[in-house]
Amino acid sequence: MTALVNLRNIYKIYGEGESEIHALDGMSLEVHEHEFVAIVGASGSGKSTCMNIIGCLDTPTSGEYFLNGTDVSTMNEKELAHIRNREIGFIFQQYNLIPKLTVLENVELPLIYRGISASERKKKAREALKRVGLSNRENKFPNQLSGGQQQRVSIARALAGNPPVILADEPTGALDSKTGKEVLEFLKELNRDGTTIILITHDNSIAEQTKRIVRISDGKIISDEVKEAQA
Amino acid sequence: MSIKQAASLALKSIMGNKLRSFLTMLGIIIGVASVIILVSIVNGLTSNVVSIFDELGTNLITVNVGGRGSNRSVDPADMQKIVEENSDCLMYVSPSVAFMGTVKSDSDSLDNKTVTGVSEDFEKIRVLKIENGRFFTYMDVTNKNRVCVIGTYLQKELFDGQSAVGESIKINGKKFEVIGVLEEKASSESGSADDVIYLPYTIAQKMSWNGRVSMYYFSATDTDHSEQAVSKIKTELYKVFQNENAYTVMAMSEMIDQINEITGMMSTALAGIAGISLLVGGIGIMNIMLVSVTERTREIGIRKSLGATPWDIMSQFVVEAITTGALGGVLGIVLGVAASFAVTLFGVASKISFTAIAISFSFSVLIGIIFGYFPAKKAARLNPIEALRYD
Ligand SMILES: Nc1ncnc2c1ncn2[C@@H]1O[C@H](COP(=O)(O)OP(=O)(O)O)[C@@H](O)[C@H]1O
Ligand SMILES: [Mg+2]
């Protein structure tokens, strides 16, 4: 079975010569369908860089990246945008909802860029909101919701396009521990329903709740442990 | 993303900040409105002036013989001969001798009235309509009869609006019989086409200070023959005077063309000046759009992370700029048309030009495209990672 995410010897190098920084230093990683992976590391270890490359927001300096069997490391901006639109669902620490748009409109966004008709779009967005339990909030604006609710909207937005992979960068980082836990539980539930999730965190207690923990340091993977018991 | 979605997004963003959007559009609004107002007023002015000249008859030709640079002269009989020898293009001629005078009836007196001596053909040249009585005849002219034809203003002032035909008036102390009153043309106002007195030119010659006839009215057979008629008259006059400075020959049709040309230039120049404010308006749009791109950096990052292509972002901002320009244009048109109507209430003639409306609207849309392009390009080029990090 081909891996969903397949990073091969990825380097991301900032600067030149003396001041060169290897944010990713020859990283190779495979993530398969239905996995729930945590990428853990200290601040500055290269987690975000890794996620940006997996999420096609950024391209590696060298190395190959196959997403769902397609080589994306050499794609141009437009092609990358299409990949982000169809293959990836992002969940950010800061939710990243557009404040001027209603909850429903925010969830519709990826579908707009996919060129889906308005009625179809609304239907799918409502389904996604229903899954995160916010059906009754669709006409609210983000700032009318609590942090946990906003993060659930962003999860709904990530789910709406039904992408094969969901990338979550510190999704509980801005939440108190109780709501953080709820969001995490929700991600687990999503994974049980079959969605592949890659979660980035610096928090071991969160990482422990996933099925596989990949630890990185200075842009390299230092351990990769699969916890079958969780599956 | 479709243009329709981009347009609705743009409208939303414009409506989301009404005051700022209005201020952004202000330059365009003022520019479009002033183009429309200025062109309307010049148009109104032109058609007013042209209608005055039209009234005089577009086949009218005026000839001034000053005799400058020559010691020869022409008399009314010479002029009559020109008409007779060129009957293919000329119809009538009338001398015109004007002087200022005091006009009195038994009850009233008017000072500083222009009194004009003309021939019997003047009636046909100027297509005068007699309301009451008759115009004077060839016999009146040759016999130097003391008769006159007056406009309704004089009838109103001197005879309280009662029929003046058969009554007598005194012009500079000399007694004249009123034999005809002209039809009212301009509500009998002072200084208008109703404020006229015509006498046989033979008498006017005696009453004016030097008795010379220096002005003639000709009528061409029709407007199309005006040009030919003008050159015939010029040829004949040159034969007499041997000097082009001694006379001027001017066709009314030519004058109307000149007026149209001058006012056309005026209106282009004024529209050009107003166009500059459109350009300034465009720079206003660009400024605000640049600010808006910066403010919305994070939004752009979010949109990009969700799959917006550079083209999607680009079109979002360009469409927003175009919508701003177009909306400003529409408001400008409304304001301009309203103001063009409003000035007519203050007696200023104005005539709305649909060409000016169409051009200024297209121009404001074009300005939206041009000045929206640069900020939109900037937005489309933003690096999604940096944009997401921006706050
Ligand atoms: N745009 C950039 N320019 C220069 N250095 C960068 C840039 N982005 C990240 N880095 C460097 O790369 C390393 C990894 O950063 P990052 O992936 O953000 O780590 P993490 O998310 O684990 O905290 C850090 O040393 C950081 O300073
Ligand atoms: Mg980070």
XYZ file of C-alpha atoms and ligand atoms in Angstrom:
650
model
C 0.000 0.000 0.000
C 1.427 3.403 -0.986
C 1.794 5.905 1.798
C -0.540 8.908 1.892
C 2.290 11.182 2.913
C 5.746 10.184 1.821
C 8.651 12.522 2.632
C 12.001 11.347 1.253
C 15.175 12.937 2.459
C 13.671 16.397 2.766
C 15.897 19.393 3.428
C 14.681 22.863 4.144
C 17.582 25.267 4.388
C 17.285 28.917 5.304
C 20.098 31.411 4.732
C 23.485 30.748 3.130
C 27.031 29.848 4.145
C 27.917 30.498 7.785
C 24.399 31.429 8.844
C 22.741 28.489 7.073
C 19.910 26.934 9.083
C 18.732 23.418 8.334
C 15.131 23.658 9.524
C 14.640 20.174 8.094
C 17.772 18.138 7.786
C 17.180 15.110 5.621
C 13.823 14.075 6.989
C 12.030 10.980 5.702
C 8.566 10.066 6.897
C 5.697 7.898 5.723
C 2.162 8.301 6.959
C -0.520 5.852 5.846
C -4.249 6.128 5.592
C -6.215 6.064 8.873
C -3.126 6.878 10.926
C -3.159 9.370 13.796
C 0.394 10.661 14.076
C 1.815 13.176 16.500
C 4.946 15.044 15.493
C 6.602 16.162 18.695
C 9.615 18.343 19.314
C 10.948 21.347 21.152
C 10.427 24.841 19.904
C 12.588 25.462 16.838
C 13.016 21.769 16.098
C 11.346 22.123 12.682
C 7.762 21.020 13.409
C 6.080 23.906 11.665
C 8.441 23.752 8.726
C 7.591 20.071 8.430
C 3.887 20.756 8.558
C 4.165 23.568 5.978
C 5.833 21.202 3.577
C 3.394 18.372 4.223
C 0.583 20.917 3.805
C 2.055 22.232 0.537
C 2.294 25.753 1.908
C 6.020 25.558 1.331
C 8.390 23.639 -0.909
C 11.542 21.812 0.284
C 15.029 22.957 -0.680
C 15.713 19.397 -1.762
C 14.202 15.962 -1.415
C 11.025 14.414 -2.719
C 7.537 14.533 -1.379
C 4.784 12.267 -2.659
C 1.299 13.075 -1.514
C -1.181 10.328 -2.293
C 1.285 9.053 -4.890
C 1.843 12.411 -6.617
C 5.185 14.203 -6.561
C 4.396 17.645 -5.191
C 7.913 18.864 -4.405
C 8.276 20.499 -7.819
C 4.825 21.960 -8.219
C 4.178 25.648 -8.900
C 2.026 27.925 -6.766
C -1.183 27.276 -8.640
C -0.777 23.493 -8.527
C 0.097 23.662 -4.833
C -3.049 25.692 -4.233
C -5.106 22.960 -5.861
C -3.430 20.310 -3.708
C -4.085 22.340 -0.543
C -7.641 22.737 -1.628
C -8.382 19.063 -2.284
C -5.915 16.953 -0.338
C -5.309 18.840 2.900
C -7.409 20.118 5.754
C -5.645 22.547 8.068
C -6.351 23.141 11.711
C -4.311 25.975 13.188
C -3.471 26.927 16.724
C -5.032 30.365 16.169
C -8.129 28.887 14.418
C -7.549 31.289 11.507
C -11.186 32.001 10.817
C -12.032 35.099 8.763
C -13.747 37.439 11.228
C -15.957 39.191 8.652
C -17.502 35.942 7.477
C -20.152 33.939 9.291
C -19.444 30.475 10.604
C -21.142 28.916 7.599
C -19.275 31.145 5.133
C -15.978 30.261 6.770
C -16.707 26.578 6.422
C -17.705 27.102 2.787
C -14.373 28.718 1.830
C -12.435 25.650 0.652
C -15.475 24.577 -1.357
C -15.656 27.988 -3.042
C -12.103 27.599 -4.272
C -12.997 24.144 -5.494
C -15.677 25.698 -7.681
C -18.595 23.880 -6.105
C -22.043 25.354 -6.704
C -23.608 27.453 -3.948
C -26.337 25.008 -2.992
C -23.987 22.007 -2.920
C -21.490 24.073 -0.947
C -24.012 25.054 1.696
C -25.159 21.480 2.035
C -21.632 20.167 2.576
C -20.730 23.002 4.938
C -23.838 22.325 7.023
C -23.007 18.624 7.190
C -19.511 19.465 8.445
C -20.922 21.864 11.050
C -23.308 19.163 12.174
C -20.401 16.773 12.702
C -18.711 19.238 15.058
C -22.017 19.943 16.782
C -22.377 23.602 15.754
C -25.397 23.434 13.453
C -27.163 26.062 15.516
C -24.309 28.553 15.162
C -23.988 28.821 11.407
C -25.015 32.477 11.165
C -22.843 33.642 14.049
C -19.562 35.424 13.514
C -16.363 33.841 14.880
C -15.937 36.413 17.656
C -19.385 35.508 18.985
C -18.127 32.016 19.778
C -15.879 30.631 22.514
C -12.348 29.507 21.683
C -13.337 25.847 21.716
C -16.265 26.532 19.419
C -14.067 28.511 17.040
C -11.614 25.640 16.879
C -14.516 23.308 16.101
C -15.545 25.629 13.266
C -12.025 25.421 11.896
C -12.224 21.638 12.176
C -15.514 21.722 10.287
C -13.828 23.866 7.639
C -11.006 21.327 7.371
C -13.547 18.495 7.085
C -15.911 20.162 4.643
C -13.884 19.343 1.559
C -13.414 15.770 2.784
C -9.617 15.794 2.324
C -7.604 12.596 2.817
C -5.275 14.253 5.371
C -5.911 16.640 8.207
C -2.958 18.624 9.516
C -3.288 20.132 12.950
C -0.565 22.490 14.203
C -0.853 22.790 17.991
C -4.677 22.700 17.753
C -5.103 22.817 21.519
C -2.329 25.351 22.150
C -4.671 28.305 22.529
C -7.312 26.474 24.552
C -7.650 25.765 28.252
C -6.988 22.175 29.196
C -10.645 21.190 29.417
C -11.644 22.491 25.967
C -8.288 21.296 24.638
C -9.220 17.843 25.794
C -12.629 18.086 24.105
C -11.035 19.084 20.817
C -8.566 16.241 21.106
C -11.386 13.800 21.812
C -13.105 15.075 18.727
C -9.992 14.514 16.616
C -9.765 10.966 17.968
C -13.369 10.399 17.004
C -12.668 11.698 13.502
C -9.769 9.314 13.237
C -11.945 6.416 14.378
C -14.287 7.366 11.523
C -11.362 6.963 9.130
C -9.710 10.390 8.704
C -5.909 10.475 8.635
C -4.605 13.031 11.106
C -1.153 14.480 11.571
C -0.970 16.479 14.767
C 1.889 18.724 15.715
C 2.548 19.460 19.351
C 5.258 20.153 21.853
C 3.115 18.638 24.600
C 3.890 15.007 25.447
C 0.610 14.397 27.236
C -1.243 15.225 24.068
C 1.102 13.208 21.896
C 0.525 10.206 24.163
C -3.121 10.064 23.092
C -2.329 9.444 19.422
C -1.464 6.130 17.792
C 2.061 7.011 16.670
C 4.613 9.488 17.991
C 7.350 10.911 15.772
C 9.910 12.904 17.704
C 12.072 15.424 15.906
C 15.018 17.510 16.921
C 17.077 19.910 14.786
C 15.153 18.936 11.718
C 15.766 15.217 12.085
C 13.563 12.372 13.277
C 15.014 10.958 16.460
C 12.330 8.383 17.233
C 9.214 6.951 15.646
C 7.049 4.796 17.889
C 3.768 3.127 16.962
C 1.420 2.334 19.839
C -0.717 -0.498 18.572
C -2.630 -0.585 21.831
C -4.336 2.702 20.932
C -5.603 1.466 17.565
C -13.681 31.136 -8.012
C -16.141 32.677 -10.488
C -16.427 36.392 -11.312
C -19.880 36.340 -9.740
C -18.459 35.111 -6.433
C -15.641 37.632 -6.677
C -18.183 40.407 -7.279
C -20.365 39.406 -4.342
C -17.265 39.175 -2.167
C -16.243 42.633 -3.363
C -19.658 44.104 -2.632
C -19.566 42.564 0.821
C -16.188 44.054 1.514
C -17.291 47.482 0.220
C -20.518 47.375 2.254
C -18.623 46.122 5.284
C -16.920 49.486 5.598
C -19.293 52.011 4.105
C -17.590 55.195 5.238
C -14.179 54.147 4.008
C -15.627 52.879 0.733
C -17.437 56.163 0.247
C -14.276 58.166 0.897
C -12.406 55.911 -1.497
C -15.003 56.536 -4.167
C -15.242 60.261 -3.505
C -12.637 61.178 -6.097
C -14.408 59.100 -8.712
C -17.818 60.443 -7.708
C -16.667 64.043 -7.968
C -14.773 63.369 -11.183
C -17.676 61.691 -12.949
C -20.186 64.225 -11.652
C -18.092 67.178 -12.777
C -17.509 65.712 -16.232
C -21.257 65.295 -16.624
C -22.158 68.724 -15.240
C -19.558 70.620 -17.248
C -20.363 68.861 -20.495
C -24.093 69.377 -19.880
C -23.653 73.085 -19.309
C -21.448 73.584 -22.352
C -23.926 71.546 -24.385
C -26.813 73.638 -23.101
C -24.945 76.811 -23.904
C -24.113 75.596 -27.389
C -27.642 74.632 -28.253
C -28.890 77.965 -26.918
C -26.481 79.958 -29.026
C -27.027 77.776 -32.052
C -30.779 78.161 -31.764
C -30.372 81.928 -31.673
C -28.389 81.781 -34.883
C -30.789 79.247 -36.344
C -33.553 81.727 -35.689
C -31.783 84.253 -37.871
C -31.849 81.740 -40.699
C -29.014 79.436 -41.608
C -28.982 80.802 -45.164
C -28.256 84.307 -43.900
C -25.055 86.000 -45.011
C -23.874 89.219 -43.403
C -21.580 91.584 -45.249
C -19.703 94.465 -43.653
C -18.198 97.044 -45.912
C -15.898 99.264 -43.940
C -13.986 100.347 -47.013
C -10.727 100.063 -45.082
C -7.636 100.380 -47.282
C -9.645 101.517 -50.286
C -11.166 104.755 -51.437
C -13.917 103.090 -53.418
C -17.376 102.260 -52.179
C -20.483 100.267 -52.999
C -24.109 101.316 -52.728
C -27.315 99.306 -52.259
C -27.882 99.228 -56.005
C -24.481 97.556 -56.572
C -25.407 94.924 -54.026
C -28.772 94.355 -55.634
C -26.937 93.762 -58.904
C -24.777 91.044 -57.293
C -27.938 89.231 -56.261
C -29.521 89.531 -59.691
C -26.404 88.278 -61.460
C -26.071 85.298 -59.123
C -29.644 84.163 -58.810
C -28.499 80.516 -58.756
C -27.206 80.966 -55.210
C -28.486 84.321 -53.942
C -32.055 85.394 -53.325
C -32.329 88.728 -51.554
C -30.267 91.540 -50.158
C -31.145 94.273 -47.745
C -28.991 97.146 -46.542
C -28.954 97.688 -42.833
C -28.483 101.089 -41.288
C -28.751 101.211 -37.541
C -28.773 104.126 -35.149
C -29.750 104.733 -31.567
C -32.758 106.813 -30.862
C -35.461 107.950 -28.494
C -38.859 106.567 -29.348
C -42.013 108.294 -28.151
C -45.733 107.734 -28.323
C -48.256 110.177 -26.946
C -48.122 108.557 -23.560
C -44.661 106.962 -23.223
C -41.043 107.387 -24.176
C -38.143 104.931 -24.534
C -34.493 105.925 -24.701
C -31.557 104.271 -26.371
C -33.483 102.077 -28.734
C -31.728 100.553 -31.722
C -33.552 101.628 -34.857
C -32.711 99.709 -38.003
C -33.251 100.794 -41.584
C -33.743 97.959 -44.025
C -35.285 97.288 -47.438
C -38.608 95.603 -48.188
C -36.745 92.326 -48.847
C -35.587 92.200 -45.234
C -38.945 90.702 -44.347
C -38.196 87.683 -46.572
C -34.525 87.423 -45.632
C -35.313 87.176 -41.947
C -38.639 85.429 -42.469
C -40.429 87.992 -40.325
C -44.029 87.296 -39.436
C -46.404 90.214 -39.231
C -49.062 89.927 -36.588
C -50.942 93.033 -37.526
C -50.694 95.395 -40.497
C -47.975 94.983 -43.133
C -44.256 95.333 -43.801
C -43.129 98.293 -45.894
C -42.910 97.984 -49.666
C -40.506 98.922 -52.448
C -42.512 102.092 -52.916
C -42.209 103.009 -49.230
C -38.453 102.621 -49.587
C -37.989 104.583 -52.799
C -40.420 107.303 -51.689
C -38.721 107.511 -48.312
C -42.077 107.153 -46.594
C -42.111 107.777 -42.876
C -43.404 104.353 -41.914
C -42.139 101.784 -39.486
C -42.681 98.240 -38.270
C -42.234 97.532 -34.563
C -41.897 94.513 -32.292
C -44.383 93.586 -29.595
C -42.154 94.939 -26.813
C -42.565 98.455 -28.179
C -46.292 97.950 -28.674
C -46.519 96.847 -25.056
C -44.438 99.741 -23.718
C -45.683 102.570 -25.945
C -49.311 101.581 -26.467
C -50.045 99.479 -23.383
C -50.375 96.431 -25.621
C -53.203 98.012 -27.679
C -52.819 97.629 -31.443
C -50.255 100.169 -32.629
C -51.071 99.868 -36.336
C -52.118 103.243 -37.703
C -50.793 105.078 -34.656
C -47.840 107.376 -34.910
C -44.595 107.498 -32.956
C -41.706 109.921 -32.867
C -38.203 108.682 -33.485
C -35.606 111.277 -32.506
C -38.315 113.834 -32.893
C -39.437 112.762 -36.361
C -42.938 111.453 -36.780
C -43.510 107.943 -38.211
C -46.622 105.902 -38.864
C -46.633 102.386 -37.448
C -47.825 100.212 -40.334
C -47.085 96.802 -38.894
C -46.432 94.902 -35.651
C -44.325 91.727 -35.691
C -45.423 88.488 -34.129
C -44.216 87.942 -30.587
C -41.055 85.821 -30.469
C -39.539 86.225 -27.032
C -42.320 87.092 -24.549
C -42.010 90.793 -25.416
C -38.950 91.351 -23.275
C -36.597 94.287 -23.454
C -33.540 93.659 -25.631
C -35.124 90.583 -27.179
C -36.219 89.860 -30.747
C -39.423 91.723 -29.867
C -37.536 94.911 -29.039
C -37.054 96.108 -32.639
C -38.013 99.007 -34.908
C -37.575 98.763 -38.669
C -37.738 101.722 -41.094
C -37.066 102.011 -44.806
C -33.267 102.290 -44.990
C -33.565 105.363 -47.210
C -34.941 107.338 -44.278
C -32.595 105.719 -41.772
C -29.684 106.892 -43.929
C -30.831 110.467 -43.443
C -31.245 110.028 -39.712
C -27.964 108.180 -38.985
C -24.867 110.290 -38.462
C -23.032 109.662 -41.738
C -25.700 108.156 -43.930
C -23.394 105.412 -45.124
C -24.620 101.850 -45.485
C -21.911 99.628 -44.121
C -23.861 96.467 -43.511
C -25.911 94.213 -45.784
C -27.924 91.080 -45.204
C -28.044 88.582 -48.043
C -29.990 85.384 -48.169
C -28.674 82.382 -50.067
C -31.181 80.267 -51.973
C -30.644 77.667 -49.241
C -28.107 76.692 -46.608
C -26.247 74.385 -48.992
C -25.591 77.307 -51.329
C -24.240 79.556 -48.566
C -20.645 78.768 -49.266
C -20.959 79.369 -52.996
C -22.859 82.592 -52.328
C -20.167 83.808 -49.936
C -17.443 83.295 -52.509
C -19.503 85.018 -55.229
C -20.037 88.055 -53.013
C -16.362 88.119 -52.124
C -15.362 87.976 -55.780
C -17.654 90.847 -56.677
C -16.539 92.962 -53.739
C -12.907 92.327 -54.543
C -13.535 93.618 -58.062
C -14.674 96.880 -56.526
C -12.310 97.338 -53.599
C -9.211 95.470 -54.782
C -8.488 94.886 -51.111
C -9.632 92.007 -48.919
C -9.551 94.118 -45.781
C -12.267 96.402 -47.057
C -15.079 93.969 -46.348
C -16.039 90.869 -44.426
C -18.503 88.292 -45.626
C -19.814 85.831 -43.112
C -22.315 83.002 -43.616
C -24.476 82.123 -40.639
C -24.001 78.417 -41.335
C -20.270 78.947 -41.132
C -20.656 80.789 -37.851
C -22.718 77.981 -36.393
C -20.014 75.538 -37.446
C -17.448 77.712 -35.738
C -19.491 77.965 -32.566
C -19.923 74.223 -32.519
C -16.231 73.774 -33.008
C -15.327 76.197 -30.230
C -17.790 74.792 -27.718
C -16.760 71.261 -28.704
C -13.196 72.178 -27.833
C -14.350 73.826 -24.631
C -16.261 70.796 -23.558
C -13.346 68.479 -24.320
C -10.992 70.714 -22.359
C -13.358 70.937 -19.384
C -14.011 67.203 -19.450
C -10.246 66.710 -19.564
C -9.770 68.835 -16.470
C -12.550 66.959 -14.710
C -10.905 63.758 -15.947
C -7.854 64.651 -13.882
C -9.949 64.383 -10.754
C -10.979 60.927 -11.958
C -7.317 60.067 -12.133
C -6.775 61.417 -8.631
C -9.763 59.293 -7.601
C -7.979 56.290 -9.085
C -4.913 56.981 -6.994
C -7.251 57.171 -3.994
C -8.555 53.720 -4.834
C -5.024 52.405 -5.135
C -4.039 53.855 -1.761
C -6.972 52.352 0.054
C -6.549 49.042 -1.744
C -2.904 48.894 -0.687
C -3.919 49.558 2.903
C -6.637 46.970 2.577
C -4.209 44.347 1.242
C -1.918 44.960 4.196
C -4.797 44.818 6.660
C -6.039 41.627 5.128
C -2.672 39.901 4.879
C -3.781 37.243 7.329
C -7.075 36.744 5.523
C -5.128 36.284 2.299
C -2.918 33.724 4.035
C -5.972 31.846 5.287
C -7.561 31.872 1.853
C -4.341 30.623 0.294
C -4.023 27.835 2.845
C -7.547 26.750 1.920
C -6.663 26.537 -1.745
C -7.043 30.009 -3.228
C -4.718 30.322 -6.228
C -2.808 33.551 -6.911
C -5.370 34.202 -9.637
C -8.237 33.801 -7.141
C -6.689 36.383 -4.811
C -5.792 38.657 -7.706
C -9.310 38.608 -9.100
C -10.812 39.182 -5.677
C -8.929 42.462 -5.299
C -9.190 43.575 -8.917
C -12.922 42.939 -8.881
C -13.136 44.872 -5.634
C -11.327 47.824 -7.212
C -13.508 47.635 -10.324
C -16.641 47.426 -8.210
C -15.466 50.434 -6.201
C -14.794 52.350 -9.419
C -18.101 51.319 -10.990
C -20.096 52.113 -7.855
C -18.359 55.484 -7.614
C -19.152 55.980 -11.284
C -22.839 55.245 -10.775
C -23.036 57.591 -7.781
C -21.182 60.217 -9.814
C -23.668 59.835 -12.664
C -26.597 60.211 -10.286
C -25.018 63.304 -8.735
C -24.000 64.750 -12.098
C -27.415 64.245 -13.691
C -29.168 65.643 -10.622
C -26.892 68.685 -10.583
C -27.368 69.206 -14.325
C -31.101 69.341 -13.707
C -30.636 71.521 -10.647
C -28.705 74.239 -12.499
C -31.589 74.632 -14.944
C -33.679 75.743 -11.956
C -31.274 78.676 -11.636
C -31.703 79.546 -15.283
C -28.476 77.946 -16.489
C -29.069 76.004 -19.667
C -27.852 72.406 -19.528
C -28.252 69.463 -21.806
C -27.174 66.038 -20.545
C -24.784 64.218 -22.818
C -25.110 60.444 -22.874
C -21.702 60.212 -24.459
C -20.226 62.008 -21.437
C -22.057 59.608 -19.119
C -20.874 56.545 -21.011
C -17.298 57.749 -21.321
C -16.907 58.857 -17.709
C -18.426 55.605 -16.441
C -16.139 53.483 -18.601
C -13.259 55.624 -17.470
C -14.029 55.021 -13.796
C -14.219 51.268 -14.372
C -10.961 51.436 -16.297
C -9.376 53.356 -13.430
C -10.561 50.615 -11.063
C -8.783 48.039 -13.210
C -5.587 50.039 -13.610
C -5.223 51.187 -10.037
C -6.550 47.956 -8.558
C -4.074 45.854 -10.500
C -0.983 46.785 -8.522
C -2.413 46.152 -5.023
C -4.065 42.954 -6.294
C -0.768 41.745 -7.703
C 0.826 42.449 -4.350
C -1.861 40.417 -2.582
C -1.577 37.515 -5.016
C 2.185 37.340 -4.508
C 2.056 37.109 -0.726
C 3.798 34.078 0.670
C 1.090 32.044 2.437
C 3.289 31.106 5.416
C 4.330 34.683 6.079
C 0.797 35.913 5.493
C -0.548 33.421 8.035
C 2.001 34.536 10.582
C 1.148 38.239 10.067
C -0.750 40.081 12.744
N 11.492 31.941 7.195
C 12.529 31.526 7.935
N 13.737 32.096 7.780
C 14.791 31.704 8.501
N 14.747 30.731 9.415
C 13.574 30.106 9.634
C 12.397 30.473 8.894
N 11.375 29.670 9.313
C 11.883 28.865 10.255
N 13.191 29.116 10.451
C 14.090 28.407 11.362
O 13.944 27.010 11.181
C 13.958 26.348 12.403
C 12.693 25.537 12.572
O 11.583 26.387 12.753
P 10.094 25.877 12.962
O 9.824 24.857 11.928
O 9.214 27.036 13.052
O 10.207 25.162 14.390
P 9.027 24.776 15.390
O 7.744 24.900 14.715
O 9.349 23.378 15.766
O 9.149 25.675 16.562
C 14.099 27.390 13.476
O 15.475 27.467 13.863
C 13.703 28.679 12.807
O 14.430 29.763 13.339
Mg 6.002 26.079 15.283
